[in-house]
PDB file of C-alpha atoms in Angstrom:
ATOM      1  CA  UNK K  65       3.500  -8.424  18.989  1.00  0.00           C
ATOM      2  CA  UNK K  66       1.167  -7.767  16.053  1.00  0.00           C
ATOM      3  CA  UNK K  67       2.010  -8.709  12.468  1.00  0.00           C
ATOM      4  CA  UNK K  68       2.039  -5.020  11.518  1.00  0.00           C
ATOM      5  CA  UNK K  69       4.450  -4.121  14.338  1.00  0.00           C
ATOM      6  CA  UNK K  70       6.775  -6.956  13.330  1.00  0.00           C
ATOM      7  CA  UNK K  71       6.645  -5.783   9.680  1.00  0.00           C
ATOM      8  CA  UNK K  72       7.473  -2.194  10.653  1.00  0.00           C
ATOM      9  CA  UNK K  73      10.403  -3.334  12.828  1.00  0.00           C
ATOM     10  CA  UNK K  74      11.735  -5.570  10.048  1.00  0.00           C
ATOM     11  CA  UNK K  75      11.565  -2.696   7.550  1.00  0.00           C
ATOM     12  CA  UNK K  76      13.371  -0.425  10.016  1.00  0.00           C
ATOM     13  CA  UNK K  77      16.222  -2.942  10.302  1.00  0.00           C
ATOM     14  CA  UNK K  78      16.512  -2.872   6.484  1.00  0.00           C
ATOM     15  CA  UNK K  79      16.577   0.971   6.376  1.00  0.00           C
ATOM     16  CA  UNK K  80      13.296   0.971   4.477  1.00  0.00           C
ATOM     17  CA  UNK K  81      11.189   4.092   4.926  1.00  0.00           C
ATOM     18  CA  UNK K  82       7.492   3.592   5.723  1.00  0.00           C
ATOM     19  CA  UNK K  83       4.479   5.846   5.399  1.00  0.00           C
ATOM     20  CA  UNK K  84       1.219   4.730   6.972  1.00  0.00           C
ATOM     21  CA  UNK K  85      -1.803   6.279   5.358  1.00  0.00           C
ATOM     22  CA  UNK K  86      -5.487   5.916   4.592  1.00  0.00           C
ATOM     23  CA  UNK K  87      -7.000   5.017   1.211  1.00  0.00           C
ATOM     24  CA  UNK K  88      -8.128   8.639   0.739  1.00  0.00           C
ATOM     25  CA  UNK K  89      -4.609   9.978   1.335  1.00  0.00           C
ATOM     26  CA  UNK K  90      -2.730   7.244  -0.516  1.00  0.00           C
ATOM     27  CA  UNK K  91      -2.040   9.276  -3.677  1.00  0.00           C
ATOM     28  CA  UNK K  92      -0.630  12.157  -1.610  1.00  0.00           C
ATOM     29  CA  UNK K  93       1.577   9.740   0.377  1.00  0.00           C
ATOM     30  CA  UNK K  94       2.894   8.264  -2.869  1.00  0.00           C
ATOM     31  CA  UNK K  95       3.613  11.734  -4.273  1.00  0.00           C
ATOM     32  CA  UNK K  96       5.561  12.590  -1.100  1.00  0.00           C
ATOM     33  CA  UNK K  97       7.574   9.341  -1.346  1.00  0.00           C
ATOM     34  CA  UNK K  98       8.676   9.785  -4.950  1.00  0.00           C
ATOM     35  CA  UNK K  99      11.775  11.618  -6.119  1.00  0.00           C
ATOM     36  CA  UNK K 100      12.434  12.957  -9.615  1.00  0.00           C
ATOM     37  CA  UNK K 101      10.691  11.394 -12.588  1.00  0.00           C
ATOM     38  CA  UNK K 102       8.261   8.710 -11.406  1.00  0.00           C
ATOM     39  CA  UNK K 103       6.652   5.822 -13.225  1.00  0.00           C
ATOM     40  CA  UNK K 104       4.192   3.337 -11.852  1.00  0.00           C
ATOM     41  CA  UNK K 105       1.816   0.449 -12.267  1.00  0.00           C
ATOM     42  CA  UNK K 106      -1.893   1.092 -11.708  1.00  0.00           C
ATOM     43  CA  UNK K 107      -2.998   0.189  -8.196  1.00  0.00           C
ATOM     44  CA  UNK K 108      -6.051  -1.863  -7.309  1.00  0.00           C
ATOM     45  CA  UNK K 109      -8.807  -1.872  -4.731  1.00  0.00           C
ATOM     46  CA  UNK K 110      -9.736   1.785  -5.227  1.00  0.00           C
ATOM     47  CA  UNK K 111      -6.223   3.131  -4.642  1.00  0.00           C
ATOM     48  CA  UNK K 112      -4.875   5.658  -7.139  1.00  0.00           C
ATOM     49  CA  UNK K 113      -1.507   6.903  -8.292  1.00  0.00           C
ATOM     50  CA  UNK K 114      -0.967  10.667  -8.115  1.00  0.00           C
ATOM     51  CA  UNK K 115      -0.993  12.559 -11.440  1.00  0.00           C
ATOM     52  CA  UNK K 116       2.785  13.028 -11.163  1.00  0.00           C
ATOM     53  CA  UNK K 117       3.363   9.280 -11.687  1.00  0.00           C
ATOM     54  CA  UNK K 118       3.229   8.053 -15.313  1.00  0.00           C
ATOM     55  CA  UNK K 119       1.280   4.793 -15.298  1.00  0.00           C
ATOM     56  CA  UNK K 120       2.099   3.356 -18.716  1.00  0.00           C
ATOM     57  CA  UNK K 121       5.891   3.487 -18.842  1.00  0.00           C
ATOM     58  CA  UNK K 122       7.826   2.731 -22.005  1.00  0.00           C
ATOM     59  CA  UNK K 123      11.180   0.949 -22.070  1.00  0.00           C
ATOM     60  CA  UNK K 124      12.785   4.398 -22.311  1.00  0.00           C
ATOM     61  CA  UNK K 125      10.870   5.523 -19.222  1.00  0.00           C
ATOM     62  CA  UNK K 126      12.245   2.515 -17.314  1.00  0.00           C
ATOM     63  CA  UNK K 127      15.787   3.606 -18.141  1.00  0.00           C
ATOM     64  CA  UNK K 128      15.344   7.245 -17.107  1.00  0.00           C
ATOM     65  CA  UNK K 129      12.882   7.153 -14.191  1.00  0.00           C
ATOM     66  CA  UNK K 130      14.118   7.938 -10.693  1.00  0.00           C
ATOM     67  CA  UNK K 131      11.194   6.257  -8.863  1.00  0.00           C
ATOM     68  CA  UNK K 132       9.065   3.208  -9.634  1.00  0.00           C
ATOM     69  CA  UNK K 133       5.724   2.804  -7.837  1.00  0.00           C
ATOM     70  CA  UNK K 134       4.098  -0.632  -7.721  1.00  0.00           C
ATOM     71  CA  UNK K 135       1.449  -2.498  -5.814  1.00  0.00           C
ATOM     72  CA  UNK K 136       2.699  -5.299  -3.579  1.00  0.00           C
ATOM     73  CA  UNK K 137       0.489  -8.361  -3.357  1.00  0.00           C
ATOM     74  CA  UNK K 138       1.426  -8.839   0.296  1.00  0.00           C
ATOM     75  CA  UNK K 139       4.132  -8.247   2.883  1.00  0.00           C
ATOM     76  CA  UNK K 140       6.005 -10.823   4.994  1.00  0.00           C
ATOM     77  CA  UNK K 141       6.332  -9.399   8.498  1.00  0.00           C
ATOM     78  CA  UNK K 142       9.166 -11.502   9.935  1.00  0.00           C
ATOM     79  CA  UNK K 143      11.615 -10.554   7.161  1.00  0.00           C
ATOM     80  CA  UNK K 144      10.225  -7.199   5.966  1.00  0.00           C
ATOM     81  CA  UNK K 145       9.719  -8.405   2.403  1.00  0.00           C
ATOM     82  CA  UNK K 146       7.067  -7.586  -0.160  1.00  0.00           C
ATOM     83  CA  UNK K 147       5.785  -9.900  -2.871  1.00  0.00           C
ATOM     84  CA  UNK K 148       5.633  -8.298  -6.310  1.00  0.00           C
ATOM     85  CA  UNK K 149       3.747 -10.118  -9.011  1.00  0.00           C
ATOM     86  CA  UNK K 150       5.243 -10.655 -12.415  1.00  0.00           C
ATOM     87  CA  UNK K 151       2.414  -9.351 -14.561  1.00  0.00           C
ATOM     88  CA  UNK K 152       1.589  -7.713 -17.884  1.00  0.00           C
ATOM     89  CA  UNK K 153       1.438  -4.288 -16.221  1.00  0.00           C
ATOM     90  CA  UNK K 154       5.201  -4.503 -15.590  1.00  0.00           C
ATOM     91  CA  UNK K 155       5.207  -4.548 -11.802  1.00  0.00           C
ATOM     92  CA  UNK K 156       8.482  -6.459 -11.575  1.00  0.00           C
ATOM     93  CA  UNK K 157      10.301  -4.219 -14.091  1.00  0.00           C
ATOM     94  CA  UNK K 158       9.008  -0.971 -12.594  1.00  0.00           C
ATOM     95  CA  UNK K 159      10.228  -2.128  -9.172  1.00  0.00           C
ATOM     96  CA  UNK K 160      13.722  -3.021 -10.398  1.00  0.00           C
ATOM     97  CA  UNK K 161      14.903  -0.369 -12.887  1.00  0.00           C
ATOM     98  CA  UNK K 162      14.512   2.988 -11.091  1.00  0.00           C
ATOM     99  CA  UNK K 163      16.890   3.755  -8.234  1.00  0.00           C
ATOM    100  CA  UNK K 164      13.962   4.174  -5.800  1.00  0.00           C
ATOM    101  CA  UNK K 165      11.096   1.710  -5.367  1.00  0.00           C
ATOM    102  CA  UNK K 166       7.837   2.654  -3.676  1.00  0.00           C
ATOM    103  CA  UNK K 167       5.743  -0.415  -2.822  1.00  0.00           C
ATOM    104  CA  UNK K 168       2.083   0.084  -1.916  1.00  0.00           C
ATOM    105  CA  UNK K 169       0.151  -2.482   0.105  1.00  0.00           C
ATOM    106  CA  UNK K 170      -2.722  -2.681   2.521  1.00  0.00           C
ATOM    107  CA  UNK K 171      -2.126  -3.617   6.144  1.00  0.00           C
ATOM    108  CA  UNK K 172      -4.689  -6.403   5.677  1.00  0.00           C
ATOM    109  CA  UNK K 173      -2.248  -7.976   3.206  1.00  0.00           C
ATOM    110  CA  UNK K 174       0.480  -8.649   5.761  1.00  0.00           C
ATOM    111  CA  UNK K 175       1.313 -12.256   6.606  1.00  0.00           C
ATOM    112  CA  UNK K 176       3.324 -13.149   9.712  1.00  0.00           C
ATOM    113  CA  UNK K 177       6.032 -15.384   8.262  1.00  0.00           C
ATOM    114  CA  UNK K 178       7.588 -17.109   5.260  1.00  0.00           C
ATOM    115  CA  UNK K 179       5.613 -20.328   5.800  1.00  0.00           C
ATOM    116  CA  UNK K 180       2.341 -18.402   5.528  1.00  0.00           C
ATOM    117  CA  UNK K 181       3.649 -16.570   2.458  1.00  0.00           C
ATOM    118  CA  UNK K 182       4.496 -19.869   0.759  1.00  0.00           C
ATOM    119  CA  UNK K 183       1.020 -21.192   1.565  1.00  0.00           C
ATOM    120  CA  UNK K 184      -0.451 -18.047   0.008  1.00  0.00           C
ATOM    121  CA  UNK K 185       1.780 -18.231  -3.085  1.00  0.00           C
ATOM    122  CA  UNK K 186       1.311 -21.950  -3.681  1.00  0.00           C
ATOM    123  CA  UNK K 187      -1.883 -21.943  -5.743  1.00  0.00           C
ATOM    124  CA  UNK K 188      -0.668 -19.079  -7.976  1.00  0.00           C
ATOM    125  CA  UNK K 189       2.732 -20.667  -8.556  1.00  0.00           C
ATOM    126  CA  UNK K 190       1.192 -24.060  -9.327  1.00  0.00           C
ATOM    127  CA  UNK K 191      -1.027 -22.293 -11.898  1.00  0.00           C
ATOM    128  CA  UNK K 192       2.048 -20.855 -13.647  1.00  0.00           C
ATOM    129  CA  UNK K 193       2.267 -17.481 -11.904  1.00  0.00           C
ATOM    130  CA  UNK K 194       5.530 -15.904 -10.823  1.00  0.00           C
ATOM    131  CA  UNK K 195       6.867 -12.923  -8.965  1.00  0.00           C
ATOM    132  CA  UNK K 196       9.607 -11.524  -6.788  1.00  0.00           C
ATOM    133  CA  UNK K 197       9.976 -11.442  -3.023  1.00  0.00           C
ATOM    134  CA  UNK K 198      11.879  -8.185  -2.501  1.00  0.00           C
ATOM    135  CA  UNK K 199      13.642  -7.464   0.783  1.00  0.00           C
ATOM    136  CA  UNK K 200      14.964  -3.931   1.200  1.00  0.00           C
ATOM    137  CA  UNK K 201      17.336  -2.158  -1.155  1.00  0.00           C
ATOM    138  CA  UNK K 202      19.305  -4.227  -3.650  1.00  0.00           C
ATOM    139  CA  UNK K 203      22.753  -5.033  -2.274  1.00  0.00           C
ATOM    140  CA  UNK K 204      25.704  -7.242  -3.120  1.00  0.00           C
ATOM    141  CA  UNK K 205      29.175  -7.900  -1.742  1.00  0.00           C
ATOM    142  CA  UNK K 206      30.207 -10.216  -4.569  1.00  0.00           C
ATOM    143  CA  UNK K 207      33.226  -8.079  -5.444  1.00  0.00           C
ATOM    144  CA  UNK K 208      34.307  -7.149  -1.900  1.00  0.00           C
ATOM    145  CA  UNK K 209      32.730  -4.112  -0.294  1.00  0.00           C
ATOM    146  CA  UNK K 210      28.969  -3.897   0.026  1.00  0.00           C
ATOM    147  CA  UNK K 211      27.404  -2.110  -2.949  1.00  0.00           C
ATOM    148  CA  UNK K 212      23.804  -0.918  -2.625  1.00  0.00           C
ATOM    149  CA  UNK K 213      21.618  -0.627  -5.720  1.00  0.00           C
ATOM    150  CA  UNK K 214      23.765  -2.818  -7.972  1.00  0.00           C
ATOM    151  CA  UNK K 215      20.978  -5.086  -9.260  1.00  0.00           C
ATOM    152  CA  UNK K 216      17.857  -3.097  -8.367  1.00  0.00           C
ATOM    153  CA  UNK K 217      16.716  -0.095  -6.365  1.00  0.00           C
ATOM    154  CA  UNK K 218      19.103   1.454  -3.892  1.00  0.00           C
ATOM    155  CA  UNK K 219      16.220   2.916  -1.911  1.00  0.00           C
ATOM    156  CA  UNK K 220      12.889   1.393  -0.902  1.00  0.00           C
ATOM    157  CA  UNK K 221       9.845   3.105   0.593  1.00  0.00           C
ATOM    158  CA  UNK K 222       6.714   1.215   1.674  1.00  0.00           C
ATOM    159  CA  UNK K 223       3.287   2.853   1.688  1.00  0.00           C
ATOM    160  CA  UNK K 224       1.154   0.881   4.148  1.00  0.00           C
ATOM    161  CA  UNK K 225      -2.541   1.618   3.643  1.00  0.00           C
ATOM    162  CA  UNK K 226      -4.710   1.167   6.700  1.00  0.00           C
ATOM    163  CA  UNK K 227      -7.866  -0.900   6.521  1.00  0.00           C
ATOM    164  CA  UNK K 228     -11.254   0.634   6.616  1.00  0.00           C
ATOM    165  CA  UNK K 229     -12.883   3.489   4.777  1.00  0.00           C
TER     166      UNK K 229
END
């Protein structure tokens, strides 16, 4: 089974929606995945946010936005997680405050397992970097019944950008 197939199956088990797209159609796919007021962090590698996503959110925007769009540095196929860097652009905050998170990553940035992810993270963490490994919607059962969205987004959508072009 390919790394991409494993990633897609893991996301399905977590009830995470996925859109596969090309670099040229990425902005349209993001626009389709957002709901309500959307904020985001500028993407890299020639990918663009749609005009409907505000890319320099204020603290007030974080409190009122319905959707947060961020790049993901990479995805971990075996557990359906994405790694979000803690950076000056606010990737971590934009992923956590709105009720819906849209993570954008390239299929070339998928790693098969946690061990490979740790190998990839090692140099950055040793240099003082940090980030979040996010797995599906936020959920807790600390107080009894399962509550979704208690400490982060209640909905997650992954935009997986195909290689090439």
